[in-house]
Tab-separated table of C-alpha atoms and ligand atoms in Angstrom:
chain	number	residue	atom	x	y	z
A	1	MET	CA	83.178	61.058	178.907
A	2	PRO	CA	84.681	64.471	178.022
A	3	ILE	CA	88.229	64.615	176.702
A	4	ILE	CA	90.579	67.501	177.376
A	5	ASN	CA	91.645	69.667	174.476
A	6	VAL	CA	94.884	71.687	174.581
A	7	GLN	CA	95.157	74.780	172.389
A	8	LEU	CA	97.722	77.515	172.010
A	9	CYS	CA	95.858	80.825	172.035
A	10	VAL	CA	97.177	84.359	171.564
A	11	ARG	CA	95.583	87.661	172.472
A	12	ARG	CA	93.667	89.352	169.671
A	13	GLY	CA	94.292	92.953	168.733
A	14	GLY	CA	97.360	93.010	166.534
A	15	SER	CA	100.981	91.979	166.686
A	16	GLN	CA	101.437	92.817	170.382
A	17	GLY	CA	98.922	90.090	171.185
A	18	LEU	CA	101.125	87.523	169.465
A	19	ALA	CA	103.696	88.022	172.218
A	20	ILE	CA	101.161	86.832	174.832
A	21	PRO	CA	100.586	83.141	174.063
A	22	THR	CA	98.617	80.973	176.499
A	23	LEU	CA	98.111	77.221	176.644
A	24	VAL	CA	94.458	76.567	177.302
A	25	GLU	CA	92.700	73.362	178.331
A	26	SER	CA	88.985	72.883	177.671
A	27	PRO	CA	86.690	69.855	177.695
A	28	ILE	CA	85.124	68.334	174.574
A	29	ASP	CA	82.355	65.762	174.703
A	30	PRO	CA	82.901	63.585	171.624
A	31	HIS	CA	79.407	62.167	171.890
A	32	GLU	CA	77.761	65.539	171.486
A	33	LEU	CA	78.684	66.224	167.881
A	34	ALA	CA	75.943	67.960	165.871
A	35	PRO	CA	74.865	66.390	162.555
A	36	GLY	CA	77.606	66.849	159.929
A	37	GLN	CA	80.376	67.408	162.479
A	38	ILE	CA	83.564	65.410	162.925
A	39	LEU	CA	86.095	65.371	165.743
A	40	LEU	CA	89.625	65.518	164.365
A	41	ARG	CA	92.711	64.629	166.378
A	42	VAL	CA	95.366	67.092	165.164
A	43	GLU	CA	98.557	65.081	165.218
A	44	LYS	CA	101.273	67.395	163.882
A	45	PHE	CA	101.772	70.551	161.878
A	46	GLY	CA	104.474	72.706	160.293
A	47	PHE	CA	105.315	76.154	161.630
A	48	SER	CA	107.164	79.126	160.080
A	49	ALA	CA	106.937	82.897	159.567
A	50	ASN	CA	103.911	82.217	157.365
A	51	ASN	CA	101.898	81.228	160.457
A	52	ILE	CA	103.057	84.347	162.290
A	53	THR	CA	101.664	86.381	159.371
A	54	TYR	CA	98.314	84.594	159.824
A	55	GLY	CA	98.373	85.872	163.413
A	56	VAL	CA	99.367	89.413	162.418
A	57	LEU	CA	96.423	89.457	160.011
A	58	GLY	CA	94.130	87.528	162.362
A	59	ASP	CA	91.809	90.489	162.983
A	60	ASP	CA	92.140	92.030	159.530
A	61	PRO	CA	88.629	92.274	158.018
A	62	TYR	CA	89.854	90.939	154.656
A	63	PHE	CA	91.876	87.962	155.901
A	64	ARG	CA	89.994	87.097	159.160
A	65	TYR	CA	92.464	84.351	160.103
A	66	TYR	CA	91.227	84.181	163.713
A	67	GLU	CA	87.698	83.392	162.549
A	68	PHE	CA	88.584	80.027	160.995
A	69	TYR	CA	89.127	78.340	164.369
A	70	PRO	CA	87.758	80.542	167.185
A	71	ALA	CA	89.376	80.377	170.626
A	72	PRO	CA	87.454	78.445	173.318
A	73	THR	CA	85.435	80.123	176.030
A	74	THR	CA	87.249	79.419	179.308
A	75	ALA	CA	88.107	81.373	182.458
A	76	LEU	CA	91.120	82.807	180.576
A	77	THR	CA	89.954	83.044	176.978
A	78	SER	CA	87.026	83.760	174.682
A	79	PRO	CA	86.640	84.128	170.897
A	80	GLU	CA	86.430	87.903	171.413
A	81	THR	CA	89.679	88.232	173.399
A	82	HIS	CA	91.808	85.450	171.893
A	83	GLY	CA	92.660	83.809	168.587
A	84	ILE	CA	94.203	80.512	167.495
A	85	ILE	CA	96.823	80.657	164.754
A	86	PRO	CA	96.028	78.435	161.760
A	87	VAL	CA	98.594	75.830	160.675
A	88	TRP	CA	98.948	73.163	157.971
A	89	GLY	CA	99.107	69.627	159.245
A	90	PHE	CA	97.759	66.090	159.558
A	91	GLY	CA	94.924	64.738	161.668
A	92	THR	CA	92.774	61.646	162.049
A	93	VAL	CA	88.984	61.512	162.316
A	94	ILE	CA	88.186	59.991	165.716
A	95	HIS	CA	84.423	60.631	165.855
A	96	SER	CA	82.022	61.351	163.027
A	97	ALA	CA	78.442	62.537	162.829
A	98	HIS	CA	78.839	62.974	159.073
A	99	PRO	CA	77.087	60.577	156.692
A	100	THR	CA	80.195	59.645	154.662
A	101	VAL	CA	83.301	60.643	156.645
A	102	LYS	CA	84.613	57.610	158.501
A	103	ILE	CA	86.457	57.212	161.796
A	104	GLY	CA	90.123	56.542	161.112
A	105	GLN	CA	90.343	58.672	157.936
A	106	ARG	CA	93.543	60.674	157.874
A	107	LEU	CA	93.289	64.228	156.568
A	108	TYR	CA	95.777	66.932	155.598
A	109	GLY	CA	95.050	70.632	155.429
A	110	TYR	CA	94.579	73.944	157.140
A	111	LEU	CA	94.105	73.203	160.856
A	112	ALA	CA	94.920	75.061	164.079
A	113	MET	CA	97.342	74.942	167.035
A	114	SER	CA	95.191	72.469	168.869
A	115	ARG	CA	95.067	68.792	169.933
A	116	TYR	CA	91.516	68.384	168.682
A	117	LEU	CA	89.165	70.272	166.370
A	118	ILE	CA	85.426	69.912	165.987
A	119	LEU	CA	84.672	70.647	162.336
A	120	GLN	CA	81.305	71.300	160.747
A	121	LEU	CA	81.506	69.763	157.274
A	122	ASP	CA	79.465	70.324	154.143
A	123	PRO	CA	77.231	67.329	153.398
A	124	GLN	CA	79.059	66.882	150.030
A	125	THR	CA	82.517	65.363	150.032
A	126	ASN	CA	84.324	63.946	147.028
A	127	GLN	CA	86.917	61.272	146.537
A	128	TYR	CA	89.780	63.653	147.267
A	129	HIS	CA	88.681	65.925	150.059
A	130	VAL	CA	86.142	66.781	152.720
A	131	ASN	CA	84.904	70.367	152.843
A	132	ILE	CA	84.595	72.387	156.020
A	133	ALA	CA	81.448	74.559	155.791
A	134	LEU	CA	82.543	77.898	154.304
A	135	GLY	CA	80.073	79.962	156.368
A	136	ASP	CA	80.279	83.623	155.411
A	137	PHE	CA	83.875	83.453	154.125
A	138	PRO	CA	84.274	84.529	150.477
A	139	LYS	CA	84.267	81.651	147.965
A	140	ASP	CA	87.942	82.190	147.096
A	141	ARG	CA	88.854	80.959	150.613
A	142	ARG	CA	87.716	77.455	149.645
A	143	PRO	CA	91.345	76.138	149.545
A	144	TYR	CA	91.559	76.784	153.287
A	145	LYS	CA	88.460	74.700	153.856
A	146	GLN	CA	89.306	71.603	151.817
A	147	LEU	CA	90.951	68.846	153.819
A	148	ASN	CA	92.655	66.255	151.624
A	149	ILE	CA	91.855	62.596	152.265
A	150	CYS	CA	95.376	61.156	152.442
A	151	GLU	CA	94.547	57.689	151.133
A	152	ASN	CA	93.156	59.216	147.909
A	153	ASP	CA	95.610	62.099	147.570
A	154	PRO	CA	97.973	61.457	144.635
A	155	MET	CA	100.577	63.716	146.252
A	156	TYR	CA	100.458	62.019	149.663
A	157	ARG	CA	103.589	60.085	150.577
A	158	PRO	CA	103.777	58.584	154.068
A	159	ASP	CA	107.557	59.061	154.117
A	160	ARG	CA	107.228	62.749	153.222
A	161	GLU	CA	104.737	64.021	155.784
A	162	ASP	CA	107.238	66.506	157.271
A	163	GLU	CA	108.048	68.071	153.906
A	164	THR	CA	104.328	68.139	153.093
A	165	MET	CA	103.442	70.083	156.243
A	166	LEU	CA	106.298	72.478	155.799
A	167	TYR	CA	106.338	73.130	152.084
A	168	ARG	CA	102.822	72.611	150.751
A	169	PRO	CA	101.452	76.053	151.687
A	170	LEU	CA	104.702	77.887	150.916
A	171	PHE	CA	105.661	75.941	147.823
A	172	TRP	CA	102.221	76.419	146.264
A	173	THR	CA	102.416	80.136	146.956
A	174	ALA	CA	105.754	80.256	145.158
A	175	TYR	CA	104.509	77.964	142.395
A	176	TRP	CA	101.342	79.953	141.644
A	177	PHE	CA	103.163	83.250	142.002
A	178	GLU	CA	105.675	82.146	139.357
A	179	ASP	CA	102.686	81.042	137.241
A	180	TYR	CA	101.266	84.572	137.705
A	181	LEU	CA	104.563	86.134	136.604
A	182	ASN	CA	104.777	83.770	133.642
A	183	GLU	CA	101.195	84.450	132.564
A	184	HIS	CA	102.102	88.160	132.573
A	185	LYS	CA	105.320	87.474	130.614
A	186	TYR	CA	107.305	88.523	133.651
A	187	ARG	CA	106.131	92.049	132.773
A	188	GLY	CA	109.115	92.222	130.468
A	189	ALA	CA	111.498	92.328	133.450
A	190	LYS	CA	115.033	91.013	133.126
A	191	ASN	CA	115.827	91.044	136.852
A	192	ILE	CA	113.837	89.687	139.775
A	193	LEU	CA	114.870	90.883	143.228
A	194	ILE	CA	113.432	88.851	146.142
A	195	SER	CA	113.661	90.006	149.777
A	196	SER	CA	113.726	87.706	152.818
A	197	ALA	CA	115.513	85.404	150.401
A	198	SER	CA	116.276	82.901	153.164
A	199	SER	CA	112.552	82.259	153.744
A	200	LYS	CA	111.068	79.075	152.358
A	201	THR	CA	108.500	80.998	150.290
A	202	ALA	CA	111.256	83.129	148.708
A	203	PHE	CA	113.677	80.334	147.906
A	204	ALA	CA	110.840	78.120	146.633
A	205	LEU	CA	110.085	80.982	144.233
A	206	ALA	CA	113.724	81.095	143.090
A	207	TYR	CA	113.519	77.314	142.617
A	208	ASN	CA	110.324	77.588	140.529
A	209	ILE	CA	111.775	80.343	138.338
A	210	GLY	CA	114.824	78.097	137.852
A	211	VAL	CA	112.601	75.181	136.796
A	212	ARG	CA	110.840	77.437	134.260
A	213	LYS	CA	114.170	78.712	132.943
A	214	ASN	CA	115.453	75.159	132.479
A	215	HIS	CA	112.356	74.179	130.536
A	216	SER	CA	112.215	77.348	128.441
A	217	ARG	CA	115.391	76.533	126.480
A	218	GLY	CA	116.616	80.098	126.769
A	219	SER	CA	113.353	81.907	126.063
A	220	LEU	CA	113.018	82.987	129.708
A	221	ASP	CA	116.101	84.993	130.487
A	222	VAL	CA	115.744	86.508	133.960
A	223	ASN	CA	118.380	87.126	136.573
A	224	VAL	CA	117.170	86.163	140.073
A	225	VAL	CA	118.779	88.094	142.928
A	226	GLY	CA	118.136	87.118	146.557
A	227	LEU	CA	118.307	89.825	149.211
A	228	THR	CA	118.786	88.703	152.809
A	229	SER	CA	120.289	89.623	156.178
A	230	ALA	CA	124.044	89.213	156.684
A	231	LEU	CA	123.379	86.424	159.204
A	232	ASN	CA	121.316	84.387	156.741
A	233	ALA	CA	123.428	85.079	153.636
A	234	PRO	CA	125.692	81.973	153.921
A	235	PHE	CA	122.655	79.675	154.176
A	236	THR	CA	120.932	81.424	151.257
A	237	ARG	CA	124.023	81.251	149.031
A	238	GLY	CA	124.484	77.575	149.951
A	239	LEU	CA	121.062	76.741	148.516
A	240	ASN	CA	122.334	77.534	145.006
A	241	LEU	CA	118.832	78.562	143.952
A	242	TYR	CA	119.530	82.253	143.206
A	243	ASP	CA	121.769	83.644	140.462
A	244	SER	CA	123.289	85.856	143.169
A	245	VAL	CA	122.663	86.643	146.835
A	246	LEU	CA	123.233	90.085	148.358
A	247	THR	CA	122.679	91.436	151.854
A	248	TYR	CA	120.404	94.345	152.740
A	249	ASP	CA	123.526	96.520	153.116
A	250	ASP	CA	124.472	95.808	149.483
A	251	ILE	CA	121.437	97.620	148.007
A	252	PRO	CA	123.516	100.673	146.931
A	253	THR	CA	125.648	98.349	144.761
A	254	LEU	CA	122.652	97.117	142.729
A	255	GLY	CA	122.881	98.320	139.138
A	256	SER	CA	119.780	100.013	137.777
A	257	THR	CA	120.315	98.825	134.207
A	258	GLY	CA	117.592	96.563	132.839
A	259	SER	CA	114.060	96.318	134.074
A	260	TRP	CA	113.356	95.038	137.598
A	261	ILE	CA	110.563	93.465	139.599
A	262	TYR	CA	110.911	93.624	143.358
A	263	VAL	CA	109.187	90.636	145.002
A	264	ASP	CA	108.612	91.955	148.488
A	265	VAL	CA	108.545	89.073	150.972
A	266	SER	CA	109.725	91.231	153.860
A	267	SER	CA	107.104	93.992	153.732
A	268	SER	CA	109.455	96.448	155.377
A	269	PRO	CA	108.498	99.962	154.170
A	270	SER	CA	112.026	101.355	154.699
A	271	LEU	CA	113.563	98.521	152.671
A	272	MET	CA	111.014	99.077	149.910
A	273	THR	CA	111.837	102.793	149.805
A	274	LYS	CA	115.576	102.090	149.506
A	275	ILE	CA	115.042	99.568	146.702
A	276	GLU	CA	112.635	101.771	144.790
A	277	HIS	CA	115.044	104.701	145.091
A	278	GLN	CA	117.969	102.608	143.832
A	279	LEU	CA	116.202	100.796	140.994
A	280	ALA	CA	113.454	103.162	139.813
A	281	PRO	CA	111.347	102.597	137.817
A	282	ILE	CA	110.573	99.219	139.388
A	283	LEU	CA	107.407	97.163	139.850
A	284	THR	CA	106.956	96.015	143.467
A	285	ILE	CA	104.786	92.951	144.133
A	286	THR	CA	104.196	92.169	147.778
A	287	LEU	CA	104.147	88.456	148.498
A	288	GLY	CA	104.776	88.231	152.239
A	289	SER	CA	105.415	90.003	155.488
A	290	THR	CA	108.222	88.325	157.404
A	291	THR	CA	108.638	91.423	159.556
A	292	PRO	CA	105.922	90.760	162.124
A	293	ASN	CA	104.665	94.286	162.411
A	294	GLU	CA	100.977	94.847	162.033
A	295	GLN	CA	101.275	98.099	160.133
A	296	ASN	CA	103.562	96.502	157.557
A	297	ALA	CA	101.187	93.621	157.070
A	298	LYS	CA	98.185	95.888	156.722
A	299	ASN	CA	100.016	97.858	154.057
A	300	LEU	CA	100.518	94.630	152.165
A	301	TRP	CA	97.432	94.349	150.112
A	302	SER	CA	95.419	97.439	150.969
A	303	ASN	CA	97.810	100.309	150.196
A	304	ASN	CA	100.083	98.463	147.818
A	305	HIS	CA	97.208	97.311	145.657
A	306	LYS	CA	96.182	100.873	145.040
A	307	ALA	CA	99.499	102.622	144.416
A	308	ALA	CA	101.043	102.863	140.949
A	309	ASN	CA	103.767	100.264	140.342
A	310	HIS	CA	102.624	98.252	143.376
A	311	GLU	CA	100.685	95.021	143.515
A	312	GLY	CA	99.857	92.454	146.157
A	313	PHE	CA	99.648	88.719	145.480
A	314	PHE	CA	97.328	86.428	147.432
A	315	VAL	CA	97.169	82.791	146.258
A	316	PRO	CA	93.389	82.263	146.657
A	317	GLU	CA	92.679	85.310	144.456
A	318	TRP	CA	94.942	84.066	141.628
A	319	LEU	CA	93.687	80.479	141.926
A	320	ALA	CA	90.100	81.708	141.596
A	321	ILE	CA	91.147	83.118	138.183
A	322	ARG	CA	93.191	80.059	137.133
A	323	VAL	CA	90.431	77.541	137.880
A	324	LYS	CA	88.333	79.348	135.261
A	325	GLN	CA	91.142	79.187	132.677
A	326	LEU	CA	92.404	75.637	133.256
A	327	THR	CA	90.640	72.304	133.680
A	328	ILE	CA	90.943	70.394	136.947
A	329	PRO	CA	92.978	67.592	135.237
A	330	GLN	CA	95.346	70.255	133.861
A	331	ILE	CA	95.844	71.766	137.328
A	332	THR	CA	96.278	68.318	138.874
A	333	SER	CA	98.876	67.355	136.299
A	334	MET	CA	100.797	70.673	136.672
A	335	GLN	CA	100.814	70.338	140.445
A	336	SER	CA	101.770	66.704	140.450
A	337	THR	CA	104.785	67.333	138.148
A	338	ALA	CA	105.858	70.284	140.294
A	339	TRP	CA	105.428	68.398	143.577
A	340	ASN	CA	107.400	65.378	142.379
A	341	GLY	CA	110.203	67.703	141.281
A	342	LEU	CA	110.188	69.418	144.666
A	343	MET	CA	110.325	66.097	146.512
A	344	GLU	CA	113.406	65.142	144.512
A	345	ASN	CA	115.167	68.424	145.161
A	346	CYS	CA	114.162	69.721	148.601
A	347	THR	CA	115.641	67.228	151.038
A	348	SER	CA	118.952	69.042	151.476
A	349	TRP	CA	117.486	72.551	151.886
A	350	VAL	CA	116.526	72.444	155.583
A	351	SER	CA	116.701	69.965	158.451
A	352	MET	CA	113.624	69.155	160.512
A	353	ASP	CA	113.359	70.411	164.077
A	354	ARG	CA	110.646	68.865	166.281
A	355	SER	CA	108.808	70.316	169.279
A	356	SER	CA	106.362	68.116	171.219
A	357	GLY	CA	103.909	68.995	173.970
A	358	GLY	CA	102.480	72.338	175.067
A	359	GLN	CA	105.555	73.788	176.774
A	360	GLU	CA	108.044	72.896	174.025
A	361	VAL	CA	105.697	74.219	171.351
A	362	LEU	CA	105.133	77.414	173.356
A	363	GLU	CA	108.902	78.024	173.576
A	364	ALA	CA	109.474	77.250	169.882
A	365	TYR	CA	106.535	79.516	168.979
A	366	LYS	CA	108.122	82.411	170.916
A	367	LYS	CA	111.485	81.814	169.217
A	368	THR	CA	109.805	81.919	165.798
A	369	LEU	CA	108.007	85.141	166.672
A	370	GLU	CA	111.283	86.728	167.772
A	371	GLY	CA	113.150	85.583	164.645
A	372	ARG	CA	115.409	83.221	166.634
A	373	ILE	CA	114.884	80.160	164.407
A	374	GLY	CA	117.553	79.762	161.718
A	375	PRO	CA	116.402	79.503	158.092
A	376	ASP	CA	118.059	76.075	157.880
A	377	LYS	CA	115.371	74.662	160.200
A	378	GLY	CA	111.969	73.295	159.233
A	379	GLN	CA	109.794	73.235	162.327
A	380	ILE	CA	107.343	70.417	163.027
A	381	PHE	CA	105.103	70.867	166.074
A	382	THR	CA	102.699	68.612	167.942
A	383	LEU	CA	100.729	69.572	171.034
A	384	TRP	CA	100.861	65.919	172.066
A	385	ASP	CA	103.685	64.921	174.398
A	386	SER	CA	104.503	61.946	172.200
A	387	PRO	CA	102.806	59.935	169.455
A	388	THR	CA	101.924	57.308	172.080
A	389	ASP	CA	99.392	59.842	173.392
A	390	PHE	CA	97.209	59.099	170.369
A	391	ARG	CA	94.533	56.804	171.745
A	392	SER	CA	92.546	54.521	169.515
A	393	PRO	CA	89.038	55.843	168.824
A	394	SER	CA	87.472	52.919	170.669
A	395	LYS	CA	89.117	54.041	173.915
A	396	LEU	CA	87.673	57.549	173.759
B	401	LIG	N1	100.846	85.968	149.511
B	401	LIG	C1	100.511	84.755	149.892
B	401	LIG	O1	99.484	84.222	149.443
B	401	LIG	C2	101.399	84.026	150.854
B	401	LIG	C3	101.246	82.640	151.044
B	401	LIG	C4	102.168	81.960	151.873
B	401	LIG	C5	103.170	82.681	152.517
B	401	LIG	N2	103.249	84.030	152.350
B	401	LIG	C6	104.239	84.817	153.105
B	401	LIG	O2	105.590	84.490	152.887
B	401	LIG	C7	106.358	84.958	154.003
B	401	LIG	C8	107.487	83.978	154.313
B	401	LIG	O3	107.018	82.876	155.066
B	401	LIG	P1	107.928	81.571	155.317
B	401	LIG	O4	107.114	80.711	156.199
B	401	LIG	O5	108.399	81.088	154.006
B	401	LIG	O6	109.166	82.184	156.144
B	401	LIG	P2	110.362	81.393	156.894
B	401	LIG	O7	110.814	80.256	156.062
B	401	LIG	O8	109.970	81.143	158.296
B	401	LIG	O9	111.517	82.495	156.840
B	401	LIG	C9	111.605	83.559	157.754
B	401	LIG	C10	112.584	84.627	157.244
B	401	LIG	O10	112.026	85.915	157.454
B	401	LIG	C11	113.017	86.887	157.729
B	401	LIG	N3	112.747	87.602	158.986
B	401	LIG	C12	113.022	88.897	159.220
B	401	LIG	N4	112.640	89.268	160.438
B	401	LIG	C13	112.084	88.188	161.014
B	401	LIG	C14	111.514	87.958	162.279
B	401	LIG	N5	111.419	88.882	163.221
B	401	LIG	N6	111.056	86.734	162.533
B	401	LIG	C15	111.123	85.755	161.605
B	401	LIG	N7	111.654	85.935	160.372
B	401	LIG	C16	112.142	87.137	160.078
B	401	LIG	C17	114.329	86.116	157.727
B	401	LIG	O11	114.790	86.199	156.374
B	401	LIG	P3	115.920	87.214	155.843
B	401	LIG	O12	117.035	87.207	156.828
B	401	LIG	O13	116.282	86.571	154.531
B	401	LIG	O14	115.231	88.541	155.692
B	401	LIG	C18	113.893	84.691	158.013
B	401	LIG	O15	114.790	83.721	157.550
B	401	LIG	C19	105.366	85.146	155.147
B	401	LIG	O16	105.177	86.512	155.449
B	401	LIG	C20	104.107	84.558	154.592
B	401	LIG	O17	102.941	85.104	155.105
B	401	LIG	C21	102.391	84.708	151.532
């Protein structure tokens, strides 16, 4: 008997499309899985500006975020007209036509705003993760296609699922970006200026630089300055993760002595111009695009990569280099130490805010898009009305 999927779709064609979300129902027949496919019940996922950036870059030929989980073909939608924004969350396998993946296995990874997903897996799995078939995506996108098997994941903690959904993608960005800076000896800079300092990616970066400073016994001597909006300044200062926090209006007061790196999480061209004028010569490294404007996002990696004193950082690209330099046990040990440290320190940073069911998620999605969610909130979404909606596989 078919089951009804619920998905939140947006119109393709740039940032304007993000403002036209639609809840779409479509049938799935769980007994018609092709060989190697599984049916995953998506139970919950985190949501932040990061996911909005996935949508802004959904059609970009380099990032192709809308191609990971194409929109269904219904009276209202098709893969050509609509996209589904990817998210990081938990799900349970409820049907399997894969030789080794079992019903009931719980997985964590890069999913979509959906109640169910049919996933075509590679025949090979390992102890730690199942692999979604990569298709024609470049090999460096593999991290998006590995779903961790929770019961074998050394970092999985049942009492920390919310923090996992919220921080894993953002924390690892910050962690590997700091690793990138460290491997390049911070380019000799003495000052690191980070915009959108109230964002989780930005303050996780400040946290990771702080951890490195503490362990370096004085050999890393950088001053970390957070730059944020006046509204979000009290929250950002209260985190105590930056050496100082200034507002965007304070840029003229920044001293130009000492060498600077500008970590651009905002991707606002006018802000970048002001900073570069004030602190020249300065190296700008674009890390994010919290201003949901397609042109800004497109400038991120394409233009900035090419200009002098500008770089773009994309985790999969750096990881593809690091996996050749480090062994897997080394990476696992580095990540496990970092994750345990985060779990000890992060609980006071934000409080969790839950939205359940299509309508609540739709409203919370719109608020996120419009910048109406405070930085002190970590959003956890589920398209199910309540956890009691999860039916046991035998009843499907
Ligand atoms: N390069 C990579 O590989 C990579 C990987 C992961 C994430 N990222 C990027 O990091 C960025 C931050 O993501 P996040 O999830 O950490 O952000 P978040 O926690 O949701 O923080 C959002 C912050 O963005 C700023 N903002 C300005 N205008 C906004 C608007 N209209 N709507 C929402 N926020 C607005 C605000 O900070 P202020 O008031 O402080 O400006 C706000 O507090 C994203 O662009 C994401 O794509 C990059």
